[in-house]
PDB file of C-alpha atoms in Angstrom:
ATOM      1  CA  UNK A   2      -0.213   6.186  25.781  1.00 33.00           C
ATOM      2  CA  UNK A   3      -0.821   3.398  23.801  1.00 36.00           C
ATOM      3  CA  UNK A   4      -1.728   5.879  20.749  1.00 36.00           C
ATOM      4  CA  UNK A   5       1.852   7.378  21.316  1.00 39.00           C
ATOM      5  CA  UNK A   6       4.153   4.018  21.205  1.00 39.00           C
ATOM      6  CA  UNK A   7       2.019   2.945  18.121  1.00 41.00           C
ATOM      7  CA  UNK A   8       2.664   6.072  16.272  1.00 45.00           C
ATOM      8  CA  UNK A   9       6.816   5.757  17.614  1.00 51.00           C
ATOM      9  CA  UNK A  10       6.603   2.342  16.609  1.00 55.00           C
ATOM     10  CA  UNK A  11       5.284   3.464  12.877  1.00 59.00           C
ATOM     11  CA  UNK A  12       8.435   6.131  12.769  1.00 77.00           C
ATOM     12  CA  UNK A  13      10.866   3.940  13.954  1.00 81.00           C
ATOM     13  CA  UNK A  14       9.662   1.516  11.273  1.00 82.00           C
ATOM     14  CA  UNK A  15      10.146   5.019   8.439  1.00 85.00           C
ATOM     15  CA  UNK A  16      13.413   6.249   9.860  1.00 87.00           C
ATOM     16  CA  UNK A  17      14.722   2.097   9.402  1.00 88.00           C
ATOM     17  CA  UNK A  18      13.686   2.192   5.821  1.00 89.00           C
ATOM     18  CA  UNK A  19      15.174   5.654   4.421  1.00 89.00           C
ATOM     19  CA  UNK A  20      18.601   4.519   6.784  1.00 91.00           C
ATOM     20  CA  UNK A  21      18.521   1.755   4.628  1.00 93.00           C
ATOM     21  CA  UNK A  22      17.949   2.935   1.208  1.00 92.00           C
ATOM     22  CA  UNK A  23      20.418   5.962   1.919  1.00 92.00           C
ATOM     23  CA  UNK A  24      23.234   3.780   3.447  1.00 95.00           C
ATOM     24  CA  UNK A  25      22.957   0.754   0.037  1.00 95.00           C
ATOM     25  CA  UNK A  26      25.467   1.021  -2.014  1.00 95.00           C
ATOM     26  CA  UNK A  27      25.428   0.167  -5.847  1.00 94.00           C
ATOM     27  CA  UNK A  28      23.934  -3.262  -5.940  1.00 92.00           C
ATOM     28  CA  UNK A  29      23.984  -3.360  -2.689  1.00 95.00           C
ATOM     29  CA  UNK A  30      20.209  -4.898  -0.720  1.00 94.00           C
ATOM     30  CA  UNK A  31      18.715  -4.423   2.100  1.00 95.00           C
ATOM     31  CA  UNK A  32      15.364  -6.586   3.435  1.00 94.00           C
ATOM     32  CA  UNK A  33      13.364  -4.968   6.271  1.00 93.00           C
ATOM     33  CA  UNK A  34      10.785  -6.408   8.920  1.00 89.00           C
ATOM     34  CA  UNK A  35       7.919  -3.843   9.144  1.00 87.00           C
ATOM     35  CA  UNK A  36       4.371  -3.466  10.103  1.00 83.00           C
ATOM     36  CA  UNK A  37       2.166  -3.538   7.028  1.00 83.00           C
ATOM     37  CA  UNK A  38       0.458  -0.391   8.009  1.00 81.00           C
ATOM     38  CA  UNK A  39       3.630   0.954   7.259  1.00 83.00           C
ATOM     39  CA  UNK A  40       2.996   0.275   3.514  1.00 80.00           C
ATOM     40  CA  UNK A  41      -0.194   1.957   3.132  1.00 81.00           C
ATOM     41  CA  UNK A  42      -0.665   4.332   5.872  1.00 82.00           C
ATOM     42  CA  UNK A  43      -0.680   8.225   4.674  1.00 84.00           C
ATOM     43  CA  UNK A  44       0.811  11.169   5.209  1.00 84.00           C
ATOM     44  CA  UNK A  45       4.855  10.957   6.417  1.00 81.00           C
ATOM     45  CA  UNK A  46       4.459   7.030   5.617  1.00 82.00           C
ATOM     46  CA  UNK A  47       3.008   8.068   1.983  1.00 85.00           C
ATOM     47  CA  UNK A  48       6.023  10.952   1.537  1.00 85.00           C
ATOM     48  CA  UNK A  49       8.826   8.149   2.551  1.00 84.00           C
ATOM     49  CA  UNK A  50       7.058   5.557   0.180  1.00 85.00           C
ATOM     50  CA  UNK A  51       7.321   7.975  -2.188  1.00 88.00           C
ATOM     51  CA  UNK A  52      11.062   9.154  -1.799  1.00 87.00           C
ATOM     52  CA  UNK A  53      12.286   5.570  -1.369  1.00 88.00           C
ATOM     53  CA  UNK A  54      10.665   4.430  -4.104  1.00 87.00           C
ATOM     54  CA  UNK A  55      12.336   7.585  -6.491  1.00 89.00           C
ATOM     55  CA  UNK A  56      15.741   6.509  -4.823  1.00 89.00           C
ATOM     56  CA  UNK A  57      16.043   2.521  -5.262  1.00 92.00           C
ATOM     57  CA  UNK A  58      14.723  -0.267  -6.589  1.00 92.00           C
ATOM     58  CA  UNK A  59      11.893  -1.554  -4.104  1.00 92.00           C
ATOM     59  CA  UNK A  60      12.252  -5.319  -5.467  1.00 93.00           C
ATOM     60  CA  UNK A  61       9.892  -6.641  -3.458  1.00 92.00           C
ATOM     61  CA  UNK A  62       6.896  -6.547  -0.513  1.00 91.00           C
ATOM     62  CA  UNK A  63       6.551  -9.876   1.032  1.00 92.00           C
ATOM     63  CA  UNK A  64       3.575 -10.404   3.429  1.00 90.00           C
ATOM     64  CA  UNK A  65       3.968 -12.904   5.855  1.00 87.00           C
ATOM     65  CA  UNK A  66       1.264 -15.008   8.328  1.00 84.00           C
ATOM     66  CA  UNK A  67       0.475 -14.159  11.787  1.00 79.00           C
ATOM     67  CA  UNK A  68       2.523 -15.809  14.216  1.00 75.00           C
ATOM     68  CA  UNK A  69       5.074 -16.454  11.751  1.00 74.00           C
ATOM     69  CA  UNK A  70       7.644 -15.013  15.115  1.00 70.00           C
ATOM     70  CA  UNK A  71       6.153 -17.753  16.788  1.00 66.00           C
ATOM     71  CA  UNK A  72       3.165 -18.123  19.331  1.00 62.00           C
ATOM     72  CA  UNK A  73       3.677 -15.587  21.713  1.00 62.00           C
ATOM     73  CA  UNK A  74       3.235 -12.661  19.412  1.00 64.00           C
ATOM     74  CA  UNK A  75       0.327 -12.144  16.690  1.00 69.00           C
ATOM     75  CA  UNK A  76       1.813  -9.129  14.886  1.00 74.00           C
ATOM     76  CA  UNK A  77       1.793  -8.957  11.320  1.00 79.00           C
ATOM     77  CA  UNK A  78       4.972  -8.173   9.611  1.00 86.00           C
ATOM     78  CA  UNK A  79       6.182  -7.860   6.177  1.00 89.00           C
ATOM     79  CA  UNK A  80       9.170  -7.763   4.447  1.00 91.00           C
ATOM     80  CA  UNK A  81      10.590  -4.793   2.486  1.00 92.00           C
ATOM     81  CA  UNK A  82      13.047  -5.715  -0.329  1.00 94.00           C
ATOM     82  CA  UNK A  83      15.285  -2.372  -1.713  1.00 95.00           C
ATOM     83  CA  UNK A  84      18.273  -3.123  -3.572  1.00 94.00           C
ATOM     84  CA  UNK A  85      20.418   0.491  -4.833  1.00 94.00           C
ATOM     85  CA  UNK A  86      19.411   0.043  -8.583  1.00 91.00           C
ATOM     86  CA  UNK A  87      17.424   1.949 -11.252  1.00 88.00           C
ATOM     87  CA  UNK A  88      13.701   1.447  -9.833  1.00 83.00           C
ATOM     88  CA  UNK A  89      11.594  -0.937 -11.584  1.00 85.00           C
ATOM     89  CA  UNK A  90       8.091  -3.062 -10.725  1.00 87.00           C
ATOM     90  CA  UNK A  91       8.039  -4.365  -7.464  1.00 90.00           C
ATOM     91  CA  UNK A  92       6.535  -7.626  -6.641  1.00 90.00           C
ATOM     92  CA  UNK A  93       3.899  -7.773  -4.117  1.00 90.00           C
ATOM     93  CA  UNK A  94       3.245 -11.331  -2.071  1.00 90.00           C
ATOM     94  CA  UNK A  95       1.787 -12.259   0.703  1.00 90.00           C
ATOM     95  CA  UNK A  96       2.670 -15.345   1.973  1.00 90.00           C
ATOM     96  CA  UNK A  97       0.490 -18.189   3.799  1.00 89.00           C
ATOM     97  CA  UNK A  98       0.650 -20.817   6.737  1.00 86.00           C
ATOM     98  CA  UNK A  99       2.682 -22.808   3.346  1.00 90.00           C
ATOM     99  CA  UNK A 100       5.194 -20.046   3.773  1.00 86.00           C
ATOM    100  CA  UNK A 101       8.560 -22.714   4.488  1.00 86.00           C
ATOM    101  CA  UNK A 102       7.121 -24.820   1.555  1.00 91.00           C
ATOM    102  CA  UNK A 103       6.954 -21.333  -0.466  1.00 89.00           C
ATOM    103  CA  UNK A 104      10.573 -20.162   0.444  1.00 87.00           C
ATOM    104  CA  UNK A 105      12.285 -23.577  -0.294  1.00 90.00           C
ATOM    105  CA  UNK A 106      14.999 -23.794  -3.516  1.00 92.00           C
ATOM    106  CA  UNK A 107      11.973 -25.399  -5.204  1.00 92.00           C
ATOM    107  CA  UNK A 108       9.385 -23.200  -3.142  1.00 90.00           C
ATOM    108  CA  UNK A 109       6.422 -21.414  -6.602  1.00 89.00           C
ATOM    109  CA  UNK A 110       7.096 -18.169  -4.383  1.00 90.00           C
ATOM    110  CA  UNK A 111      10.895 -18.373  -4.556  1.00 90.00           C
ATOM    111  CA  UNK A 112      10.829 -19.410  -8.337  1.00 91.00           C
ATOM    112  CA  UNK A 113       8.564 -16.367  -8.887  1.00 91.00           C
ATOM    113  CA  UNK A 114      10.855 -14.052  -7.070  1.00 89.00           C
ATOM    114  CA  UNK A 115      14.076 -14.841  -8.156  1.00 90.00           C
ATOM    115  CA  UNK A 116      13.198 -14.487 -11.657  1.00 89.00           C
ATOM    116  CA  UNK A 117      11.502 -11.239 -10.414  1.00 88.00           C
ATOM    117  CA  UNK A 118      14.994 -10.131  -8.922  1.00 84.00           C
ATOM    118  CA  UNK A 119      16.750 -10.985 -12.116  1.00 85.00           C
ATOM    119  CA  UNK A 120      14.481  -9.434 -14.776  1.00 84.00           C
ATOM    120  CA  UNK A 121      13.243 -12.710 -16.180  1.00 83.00           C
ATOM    121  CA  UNK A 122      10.276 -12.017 -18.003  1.00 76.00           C
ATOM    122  CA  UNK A 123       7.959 -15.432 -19.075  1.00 67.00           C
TER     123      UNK A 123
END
């Protein structure tokens, strides 16, 4: 059983990000909340990666701490960034316990990323 709600849990997660890419509209952006196995598992997971990533720009993947939902849950999660654009390189984080500290105005993650979402090439 246990098997069975992981494997619903890992479709539910596929079936949120191809809604999401088919439903942006130009410029439009979506960020998702998924399971990093999600990212990197094969087969369906692998063909969805694939078609998403042939349909929009997948701006970023964000990994964020354990217990970042708070104490009563350990599950990792990570954040999808798609935005209805050409497709381009996507930027690939993963952020630590520093993760407020990273996401503030003045936050090196947040610097990195907007410039990332804008084009701006150092």
């Amino acid at each position: 059983v246990a098997m069975e709600s992981a494997a619903s849990c890992a479709d539910a997660d596929l079936v949120a990000i191809e809604r999401a890419a088919r439903a942006l509209r130009p410029g439009g952006r979506a960020v998702i909340v998924v399971a990093p196995g999600v990212l990197f598992r094969e087969g369906t997971a692998e063909r969805v990666r694939k078609w998403v990533s042939e349909q929009v720009r997948v701006v970023a993947v964000i990994g964020l701490p354990h217990g970042l939902f708070g104490s009563a849950t350990s599950i990792a999660a990570a954040l999808l960034v798609l935005e209805r654009s050409d497709p381009t390189e996507t930027l690939v984080a993963r952020l630590g316990d520093d993760w407020a500290e990273q996401l503030r105005d003045s936050g090196h993650f947040f610097g990195d990323y907007r410039r990332h979402l804008l084009g701006i090439r150092e």
